[in-house]
GROMACS .gro file of N, CA and C in nm:
model
  435
    1MET      N    1  -4.873   5.885  -2.091
    1MET     CA    2  -4.958   5.792  -1.958
    1MET      C    3  -4.886   5.761  -1.851
    2LYS      N    4  -4.753   5.716  -1.893
    2LYS     CA    5  -4.651   5.677  -1.793
    2LYS      C    6  -4.624   5.765  -1.680
    3ILE      N    7  -4.584   5.901  -1.764
    3ILE     CA    8  -4.576   6.024  -1.668
    3ILE      C    9  -4.686   6.077  -1.593
    4TYR      N   10  -4.815   6.055  -1.596
    4TYR     CA   11  -4.919   6.105  -1.544
    4TYR      C   12  -4.907   5.987  -1.387
    5ILE      N   13  -4.906   5.838  -1.422
    5ILE     CA   14  -4.890   5.743  -1.319
    5ILE      C   15  -4.776   5.751  -1.222
    6LEU      N   16  -4.690   5.811  -1.301
    6LEU     CA   17  -4.542   5.846  -1.172
    6LEU      C   18  -4.568   5.962  -1.121
    7LEU      N   19  -4.630   6.081  -1.188
    7LEU     CA   20  -4.676   6.182  -1.075
    7LEU      C   21  -4.751   6.165  -0.990
    8LEU      N   22  -4.904   6.085  -1.024
    8LEU     CA   23  -4.972   6.045  -0.918
    8LEU      C   24  -4.903   5.951  -0.803
    9ALA      N   25  -4.799   5.883  -0.838
    9ALA     CA   26  -4.730   5.794  -0.726
    9ALA      C   27  -4.662   5.869  -0.649
   10ILE      N   28  -4.579   5.969  -0.704
   10ILE     CA   29  -4.487   6.065  -0.611
   10ILE      C   30  -4.581   6.182  -0.536
   11CYS      N   31  -4.720   6.218  -0.589
   11CYS     CA   32  -4.796   6.274  -0.488
   11CYS      C   33  -4.855   6.220  -0.356
   12SER      N   34  -4.899   6.079  -0.407
   12SER     CA   35  -4.905   5.963  -0.326
   12SER      C   36  -4.856   5.943  -0.208
   13PHE      N   37  -4.708   5.924  -0.236
   13PHE     CA   38  -4.588   5.928  -0.147
   13PHE      C   39  -4.578   6.027  -0.076
   14THR      N   40  -4.563   6.139  -0.138
   14THR     CA   41  -4.529   6.277  -0.056
   14THR      C   42  -4.644   6.285   0.038
   15LYS      N   43  -4.771   6.246   0.040
   15LYS     CA   44  -4.858   6.277   0.093
   15LYS      C   45  -4.851   6.176   0.242
   16THR      N   46  -4.803   6.052   0.189
   16THR     CA   47  -4.803   5.956   0.326
   16THR      C   48  -4.667   5.993   0.386
   17VAL      N   49  -4.586   6.054   0.353
   17VAL     CA   50  -4.489   6.078   0.424
   17VAL      C   51  -4.507   6.239   0.524
   18SER      N   52  -4.583   6.284   0.461
   18SER     CA   53  -4.634   6.425   0.561
   18SER      C   54  -4.703   6.388   0.628
   19ALA      N   55  -4.813   6.281   0.632
   19ALA     CA   56  -4.896   6.234   0.728
   19ALA      C   57  -4.851   6.164   0.831
   20GLN      N   58  -4.729   6.064   0.790
   20GLN     CA   59  -4.638   6.024   0.873
   20GLN      C   60  -4.591   6.080   0.982
   21LYS      N   61  -4.515   6.233   0.919
   21LYS     CA   62  -4.440   6.282   1.016
   21LYS      C   63  -4.565   6.383   1.097
   22ASP      N   64  -4.653   6.391   1.061
   22ASP     CA   65  -4.767   6.481   1.145
   22ASP      C   66  -4.791   6.384   1.254
   23LYS      N   67  -4.832   6.236   1.229
   23LYS     CA   68  -4.843   6.147   1.347
   23LYS      C   69  -4.726   6.165   1.446
   24GLU      N   70  -4.602   6.169   1.408
   24GLU     CA   71  -4.486   6.138   1.498
   24GLU      C   72  -4.506   6.270   1.586
   25HIS      N   73  -4.521   6.424   1.506
   25HIS     CA   74  -4.524   6.513   1.606
   25HIS      C   75  -4.618   6.553   1.684
   26ILE      N   76  -4.732   6.508   1.657
   26ILE     CA   77  -4.861   6.504   1.735
   26ILE      C   78  -4.826   6.425   1.833
   27THR      N   79  -4.771   6.301   1.820
   27THR     CA   80  -4.742   6.189   1.914
   27THR      C   81  -4.615   6.253   2.025
   28LEU      N   82  -4.525   6.325   1.959
   28LEU     CA   83  -4.445   6.359   2.061
   28LEU      C   84  -4.481   6.526   2.162
   29ALA      N   85  -4.583   6.582   2.067
   29ALA     CA   86  -4.641   6.675   2.183
   29ALA      C   87  -4.700   6.635   2.298
   30CYS      N   88  -4.823   6.514   2.245
   30CYS     CA   89  -4.866   6.425   2.372
   30CYS      C   90  -4.804   6.380   2.472
   31LEU      N   91  -4.696   6.323   2.411
   31LEU     CA   92  -4.563   6.262   2.499
   31LEU      C   93  -4.518   6.388   2.587
   32ASN      N   94  -4.463   6.486   2.537
   32ASN     CA   95  -4.407   6.573   2.633
   32ASN      C   96  -4.496   6.628   2.723
   33TYR      N   97  -4.600   6.663   2.666
   33TYR     CA   98  -4.736   6.678   2.773
   33TYR      C   99  -4.740   6.584   2.907
   34ILE      N  100  -4.747   6.445   2.884
   34ILE     CA  101  -4.752   6.348   2.964
   34ILE      C  102  -4.614   6.361   3.080
   35GLU      N  103  -4.488   6.368   2.987
   35GLU     CA  104  -4.395   6.367   3.108
   35GLU      C  105  -4.331   6.483   3.138
   36GLY      N  106  -4.397   6.601   3.085
   36GLY     CA  107  -4.372   6.709   3.151
   36GLY      C  108  -4.436   6.736   3.285
   37PHE      N  109  -4.543   6.681   3.324
   37PHE     CA  110  -4.648   6.661   3.408
   37PHE      C  111  -4.558   6.519   3.522
   38TYR      N  112  -4.543   6.418   3.471
   38TYR     CA  113  -4.485   6.288   3.542
   38TYR      C  114  -4.320   6.357   3.587
   39GLU      N  115  -4.272   6.412   3.504
   39GLU     CA  116  -4.140   6.453   3.540
   39GLU      C  117  -4.085   6.541   3.626
   40GLY      N  118  -4.174   6.633   3.603
   40GLY     CA  119  -4.191   6.789   3.669
   40GLY      C  120  -4.083   6.887   3.575
   41ASP      N  121  -4.106   6.841   3.425
   41ASP     CA  122  -3.998   6.907   3.325
   41ASP      C  123  -4.096   7.040   3.247
   42THR      N  124  -4.059   7.154   3.312
   42THR     CA  125  -4.143   7.248   3.214
   42THR      C  126  -4.043   7.268   3.040
   43THR      N  127  -3.965   7.224   3.049
   43THR     CA  128  -3.906   7.230   2.905
   43THR      C  129  -4.015   7.140   2.799
   44LYS      N  130  -4.063   7.013   2.878
   44LYS     CA  131  -4.120   6.937   2.754
   44LYS      C  132  -4.249   7.011   2.741
   45LEU      N  133  -4.321   7.108   2.870
   45LEU     CA  134  -4.444   7.161   2.861
   45LEU      C  135  -4.448   7.270   2.741
   46ILE      N  136  -4.305   7.343   2.773
   46ILE     CA  137  -4.318   7.448   2.678
   46ILE      C  138  -4.301   7.437   2.526
   47GLN      N  139  -4.236   7.308   2.493
   47GLN     CA  140  -4.269   7.267   2.363
   47GLN      C  141  -4.362   7.198   2.317
   48SER      N  142  -4.488   7.180   2.414
   48SER     CA  143  -4.600   7.105   2.376
   48SER      C  144  -4.720   7.192   2.383
   49LEU      N  145  -4.712   7.272   2.478
   49LEU     CA  146  -4.825   7.336   2.498
   49LEU      C  147  -4.817   7.504   2.438
   50LYS      N  148  -4.925   7.558   2.409
   50LYS     CA  149  -4.934   7.691   2.373
   50LYS      C  150  -4.957   7.764   2.495
   51PRO      N  151  -4.928   7.906   2.504
   51PRO     CA  152  -4.940   8.010   2.604
   51PRO      C  153  -5.097   8.023   2.640
   52SER      N  154  -5.184   7.986   2.538
   52SER     CA  155  -5.351   8.011   2.566
   52SER      C  156  -5.382   7.872   2.595
   53LEU      N  157  -5.320   7.776   2.659
   53LEU     CA  158  -5.399   7.683   2.696
   53LEU      C  159  -5.518   7.694   2.751
   54TYR      N  160  -5.601   7.607   2.765
   54TYR     CA  161  -5.731   7.568   2.851
   54TYR      C  162  -5.757   7.429   2.887
   55LYS      N  163  -5.750   7.422   3.027
   55LYS     CA  164  -5.723   7.252   3.035
   55LYS      C  165  -5.829   7.268   3.132
   56PHE      N  166  -5.941   7.185   3.120
   56PHE     CA  167  -6.044   7.198   3.197
   56PHE      C  168  -6.095   7.039   3.254
   57GLY      N  169  -6.165   6.971   3.344
   57GLY     CA  170  -6.187   6.854   3.397
   57GLY      C  171  -6.249   6.818   3.517
   58TYR      N  172  -6.312   6.712   3.495
   58TYR     CA  173  -6.396   6.670   3.627
   58TYR      C  174  -6.345   6.547   3.706
   59TRP      N  175  -6.348   6.525   3.824
   59TRP     CA  176  -6.305   6.440   3.919
   59TRP      C  177  -6.396   6.377   3.986
   60LYS      N  178  -6.392   6.228   4.002
   60LYS     CA  179  -6.499   6.177   4.068
   60LYS      C  180  -6.470   6.178   4.224
   61ASP      N  181  -6.575   6.198   4.301
   61ASP     CA  182  -6.584   6.237   4.430
   61ASP      C  183  -6.594   6.033   4.488
   62ASN      N  184  -6.474   6.046   4.585
   62ASN     CA  185  -6.499   5.895   4.634
   62ASN      C  186  -6.610   5.858   4.695
   63LYS      N  187  -6.683   5.987   4.771
   63LYS     CA  188  -6.786   5.927   4.891
   63LYS      C  189  -6.922   5.924   4.797
   64THR      N  190  -6.943   6.010   4.685
   64THR     CA  191  -7.067   6.021   4.631
   64THR      C  192  -7.042   5.936   4.486
   65GLY      N  193  -6.937   5.896   4.437
   65GLY     CA  194  -6.915   5.834   4.309
   65GLY      C  195  -6.952   5.949   4.181
   66LYS      N  196  -7.006   6.024   4.205
   66LYS     CA  197  -7.050   6.162   4.122
   66LYS      C  198  -6.915   6.223   4.057
   67TYR      N  199  -6.927   6.271   3.935
   67TYR     CA  200  -6.809   6.340   3.874
   67TYR      C  201  -6.880   6.490   3.904
   68GLY      N  202  -6.773   6.586   3.927
   68GLY     CA  203  -6.787   6.725   3.934
   68GLY      C  204  -6.678   6.818   3.898
   69PRO      N  205  -6.703   6.924   3.855
   69PRO     CA  206  -6.560   7.018   3.797
   69PRO      C  207  -6.455   6.998   3.903
   70ASP      N  208  -6.328   7.019   3.817
   70ASP     CA  209  -6.260   7.053   3.917
   70ASP      C  210  -6.145   7.155   3.902
   71GLY      N  211  -6.190   7.213   3.808
   71GLY     CA  212  -6.130   7.373   3.766
   71GLY      C  213  -6.122   7.352   3.634
   72ASN      N  214  -6.032   7.462   3.603
   72ASN     CA  215  -5.938   7.452   3.504
   72ASN      C  216  -5.796   7.467   3.531
   73MET      N  217  -5.718   7.498   3.439
   73MET     CA  218  -5.542   7.525   3.447
   73MET      C  219  -5.546   7.589   3.308
   74THR      N  220  -5.432   7.675   3.342
   74THR     CA  221  -5.357   7.763   3.269
   74THR      C  222  -5.252   7.720   3.225
   75TYR      N  223  -5.155   7.777   3.130
   75TYR     CA  224  -5.042   7.754   3.111
   75TYR      C  225  -4.948   7.772   3.234
   76ARG      N  226  -4.941   7.895   3.257
   76ARG     CA  227  -4.886   7.945   3.382
   76ARG      C  228  -4.898   7.836   3.485
   77GLN      N  229  -5.031   7.782   3.529
   77GLN     CA  230  -5.058   7.681   3.625
   77GLN      C  231  -5.011   7.545   3.586
   78ALA      N  232  -4.979   7.519   3.485
   78ALA     CA  233  -4.917   7.404   3.395
   78ALA      C  234  -4.792   7.405   3.474
   79MET      N  235  -4.729   7.529   3.424
   79MET     CA  236  -4.579   7.537   3.459
   79MET      C  237  -4.545   7.509   3.629
   80ASP      N  238  -4.635   7.569   3.689
   80ASP     CA  239  -4.636   7.579   3.830
   80ASP      C  240  -4.623   7.444   3.887
   81TYR      N  241  -4.742   7.387   3.868
   81TYR     CA  242  -4.788   7.227   3.886
   81TYR      C  243  -4.620   7.137   3.832
   82ALA      N  244  -4.578   7.150   3.728
   82ALA     CA  245  -4.468   7.060   3.708
   82ALA      C  246  -4.366   7.113   3.794
   83THR      N  247  -4.339   7.274   3.784
   83THR     CA  248  -4.230   7.294   3.895
   83THR      C  249  -4.186   7.225   4.030
   84GLY      N  250  -4.354   7.198   4.086
   84GLY     CA  251  -4.399   7.159   4.203
   84GLY      C  252  -4.353   7.019   4.202
   85VAL      N  253  -4.390   6.931   4.101
   85VAL     CA  254  -4.366   6.792   4.115
   85VAL      C  255  -4.199   6.776   4.118
   86LEU      N  256  -4.140   6.885   4.083
   86LEU     CA  257  -3.979   6.848   4.032
   86LEU      C  258  -3.921   6.891   4.223
   87GLU      N  259  -3.946   7.009   4.230
   87GLU     CA  260  -3.923   7.018   4.358
   87GLU      C  261  -3.966   6.940   4.472
   88LYS      N  262  -4.084   6.892   4.456
   88LYS     CA  263  -4.108   6.798   4.582
   88LYS      C  264  -4.075   6.640   4.556
   89LYS      N  265  -4.030   6.653   4.421
   89LYS     CA  266  -3.995   6.519   4.383
   89LYS      C  267  -4.136   6.402   4.404
   90HIS      N  268  -4.219   6.460   4.377
   90HIS     CA  269  -4.371   6.354   4.334
   90HIS      C  270  -4.356   6.331   4.229
   91PHE      N  271  -4.289   6.246   4.144
   91PHE     CA  272  -4.276   6.179   4.044
   91PHE      C  273  -4.391   6.095   4.009
   92ALA      N  274  -4.434   6.073   3.896
   92ALA     CA  275  -4.563   6.000   3.880
   92ALA      C  276  -4.444   5.806   3.899
   93LYS      N  277  -4.516   5.730   3.946
   93LYS     CA  278  -4.462   5.615   4.006
   93LYS      C  279  -4.440   5.523   3.853
   94PRO      N  280  -4.340   5.437   3.863
   94PRO     CA  281  -4.305   5.349   3.737
   94PRO      C  282  -4.418   5.264   3.686
   95GLY      N  283  -4.416   5.271   3.575
   95GLY     CA  284  -4.528   5.224   3.498
   95GLY      C  285  -4.660   5.266   3.477
   96SER      N  286  -4.628   5.406   3.545
   96SER     CA  287  -4.769   5.498   3.502
   96SER      C  288  -4.809   5.495   3.384
   97PRO      N  289  -4.944   5.480   3.301
   97PRO     CA  290  -4.977   5.471   3.150
   97PRO      C  291  -4.948   5.602   3.126
   98LYS      N  292  -4.890   5.582   2.992
   98LYS     CA  293  -4.866   5.710   2.881
   98LYS      C  294  -4.925   5.649   2.762
   99THR      N  295  -5.053   5.653   2.740
   99THR     CA  296  -5.107   5.589   2.608
   99THR      C  297  -5.145   5.713   2.559
  100ILE      N  298  -5.114   5.711   2.411
  100ILE     CA  299  -5.153   5.812   2.322
  100ILE      C  300  -5.228   5.745   2.206
  101THR      N  301  -5.340   5.818   2.172
  101THR     CA  302  -5.403   5.774   2.041
  101THR      C  303  -5.451   5.886   1.939
  102ILE      N  304  -5.454   5.892   1.828
  102ILE     CA  305  -5.451   6.004   1.750
  102ILE      C  306  -5.606   5.981   1.700
  103LEU      N  307  -5.660   6.050   1.752
  103LEU     CA  308  -5.780   6.019   1.688
  103LEU      C  309  -5.872   6.105   1.556
  104ASP      N  310  -5.754   6.235   1.504
  104ASP     CA  311  -5.800   6.282   1.369
  104ASP      C  312  -5.682   6.361   1.351
  105ILE      N  313  -5.678   6.410   1.228
  105ILE     CA  314  -5.551   6.465   1.171
  105ILE      C  315  -5.600   6.560   1.070
  106GLY      N  316  -5.640   6.689   1.062
  106GLY     CA  317  -5.668   6.782   0.991
  106GLY      C  318  -5.516   6.846   0.911
  107HIS      N  319  -5.563   6.936   0.871
  107HIS     CA  320  -5.454   7.033   0.765
  107HIS      C  321  -5.370   7.101   0.874
  108THR      N  322  -5.437   7.153   0.960
  108THR     CA  323  -5.387   7.272   1.067
  108THR      C  324  -5.483   7.223   1.195
  109ILE      N  325  -5.524   7.114   1.216
  109ILE     CA  326  -5.626   7.056   1.345
  109ILE      C  327  -5.603   6.906   1.370
  110ALA      N  328  -5.584   6.884   1.498
  110ALA     CA  329  -5.546   6.756   1.533
  110ALA      C  330  -5.650   6.721   1.660
  111ALA      N  331  -5.664   6.575   1.669
  111ALA     CA  332  -5.737   6.541   1.834
  111ALA      C  333  -5.681   6.432   1.880
  112ALA      N  334  -5.650   6.423   1.977
  112ALA     CA  335  -5.568   6.300   2.047
  112ALA      C  336  -5.657   6.265   2.190
  113LYS      N  337  -5.597   6.131   2.219
  113LYS     CA  338  -5.673   6.098   2.367
  113LYS      C  339  -5.549   6.049   2.463
  114VAL      N  340  -5.545   6.074   2.544
  114VAL     CA  341  -5.423   6.049   2.619
  114VAL      C  342  -5.477   5.986   2.771
  115ILE      N  343  -5.417   5.894   2.767
  115ILE     CA  344  -5.455   5.808   2.900
  115ILE      C  345  -5.301   5.794   3.015
  116ALA      N  346  -5.319   5.901   3.110
  116ALA     CA  347  -5.236   5.914   3.234
  116ALA      C  348  -5.259   5.874   3.379
  117TRP      N  349  -5.174   5.898   3.429
  117TRP     CA  350  -5.186   5.848   3.590
  117TRP      C  351  -5.361   5.898   3.675
  118TRP      N  352  -5.346   6.028   3.604
  118TRP     CA  353  -5.468   6.092   3.684
  118TRP      C  354  -5.585   6.097   3.614
  119GLY      N  355  -5.612   6.006   3.458
  119GLY     CA  356  -5.691   5.997   3.400
  119GLY      C  357  -5.698   6.006   3.258
  120ILE      N  358  -5.817   6.045   3.179
  120ILE     CA  359  -5.828   6.042   3.059
  120ILE      C  360  -5.877   6.198   3.001
  121ASP      N  361  -5.753   6.228   2.912
  121ASP     CA  362  -5.750   6.341   2.843
  121ASP      C  363  -5.780   6.356   2.681
  122TYR      N  364  -5.897   6.408   2.636
  122TYR     CA  365  -5.914   6.464   2.522
  122TYR      C  366  -5.850   6.599   2.474
  123VAL      N  367  -5.734   6.561   2.385
  123VAL     CA  368  -5.634   6.717   2.359
  123VAL      C  369  -5.706   6.736   2.200
  124LEU      N  370  -5.683   6.855   2.239
  124LEU     CA  371  -5.702   6.938   2.092
  124LEU      C  372  -5.568   7.022   2.041
  125LEU      N  373  -5.483   6.984   1.930
  125LEU     CA  374  -5.382   7.048   1.903
  125LEU      C  375  -5.424   7.123   1.754
  126SER      N  376  -5.291   7.217   1.738
  126SER     CA  377  -5.318   7.305   1.619
  126SER      C  378  -5.171   7.328   1.562
  127LYS      N  379  -5.176   7.325   1.454
  127LYS     CA  380  -5.031   7.303   1.370
  127LYS      C  381  -4.986   7.467   1.320
  128GLN      N  382  -4.935   7.536   1.367
  128GLN     CA  383  -4.834   7.650   1.354
  128GLN      C  384  -4.679   7.658   1.277
  129ASP      N  385  -4.662   7.695   1.193
  129ASP     CA  386  -4.525   7.707   1.150
  129ASP      C  387  -4.480   7.572   1.186
  130ASN      N  388  -4.515   7.500   1.136
  130ASN     CA  389  -4.494   7.349   1.123
  130ASN      C  390  -4.481   7.267   1.223
  131LYS      N  391  -4.508   7.320   1.340
  131LYS     CA  392  -4.524   7.272   1.491
  131LYS      C  393  -4.642   7.254   1.552
  132TRP      N  394  -4.686   7.131   1.570
  132TRP     CA  395  -4.750   7.080   1.650
  132TRP      C  396  -4.801   7.139   1.837
  133MET      N  397  -4.868   7.166   1.830
  133MET     CA  398  -4.896   7.237   2.016
  133MET      C  399  -5.055   7.207   2.076
  134ILE      N  400  -5.014   7.191   2.177
  134ILE     CA  401  -5.180   7.163   2.248
  134ILE      C  402  -5.239   7.284   2.265
  135GLU      N  403  -5.347   7.310   2.246
  135GLU     CA  404  -5.434   7.421   2.230
  135GLU      C  405  -5.510   7.421   2.385
  136GLN      N  406  -5.612   7.282   2.366
  136GLN     CA  407  -5.680   7.248   2.464
  136GLN      C  408  -5.708   7.129   2.519
  137VAL      N  409  -5.742   7.128   2.651
  137VAL     CA  410  -5.738   6.953   2.696
  137VAL      C  411  -5.868   6.982   2.808
  138LEU      N  412  -5.987   6.842   2.769
  138LEU     CA  413  -6.082   6.821   2.850
  138LEU      C  414  -6.058   6.698   2.900
  139TRP      N  415  -6.061   6.678   3.039
  139TRP     CA  416  -6.019   6.584   3.110
  139TRP      C  417  -6.144   6.516   3.222
  140GLU      N  418  -6.106   6.391   3.233
  140GLU     CA  419  -6.147   6.343   3.354
  140GLU      C  420  -6.063   6.234   3.423
  141GLY      N  421  -6.085   6.207   3.587
  141GLY     CA  422  -6.046   6.119   3.661
  141GLY      C  423  -6.078   6.077   3.760
  142PRO      N  424  -6.063   6.001   3.844
  142PRO     CA  425  -5.938   5.922   3.816
  142PRO      C  426  -5.941   5.811   3.709
  143LEU      N  427  -5.886   5.765   3.667
  143LEU     CA  428  -5.837   5.624   3.604
  143LEU      C  429  -5.941   5.499   3.681
  144PRO      N  430  -6.010   5.469   3.571
  144PRO     CA  431  -6.095   5.291   3.682
  144PRO      C  432  -5.981   5.241   3.753
  145LYS      N  433  -6.037   5.173   3.831
  145LYS     CA  434  -5.939   5.058   3.865
  145LYS      C  435  -5.955   4.919   3.824
   0.00000   0.00000   0.00000
């Protein structure tokens, strides 16, 4: 009986450590995503985005107050955007939000909510070769004032 309880405790501890590592890696992928755009750092984007990235969003029109499609962004477009931020020095303002909330974690998939200067992103990630990467992003902006 003691061996059974010991094995159960070890299994439980191992699961807890694994879940904590997943949370840390998902948070890092989301932080690299935000900072990649904020800082114009393509290295951070490469570390967090799958080449098959699909990002689509809605933007609120100032005149009508209605949200409309703002197009999609591919991996290549994300890299180009970050490069432009760096080249033009259009960095995010100090104190811009970097809020990451992990919504759910599965064995190989996860969902997170990211709040950044441009708005709210819902991020879907996948785990391959023990690395969490962003596959898809659905967003809307701007952030409410």
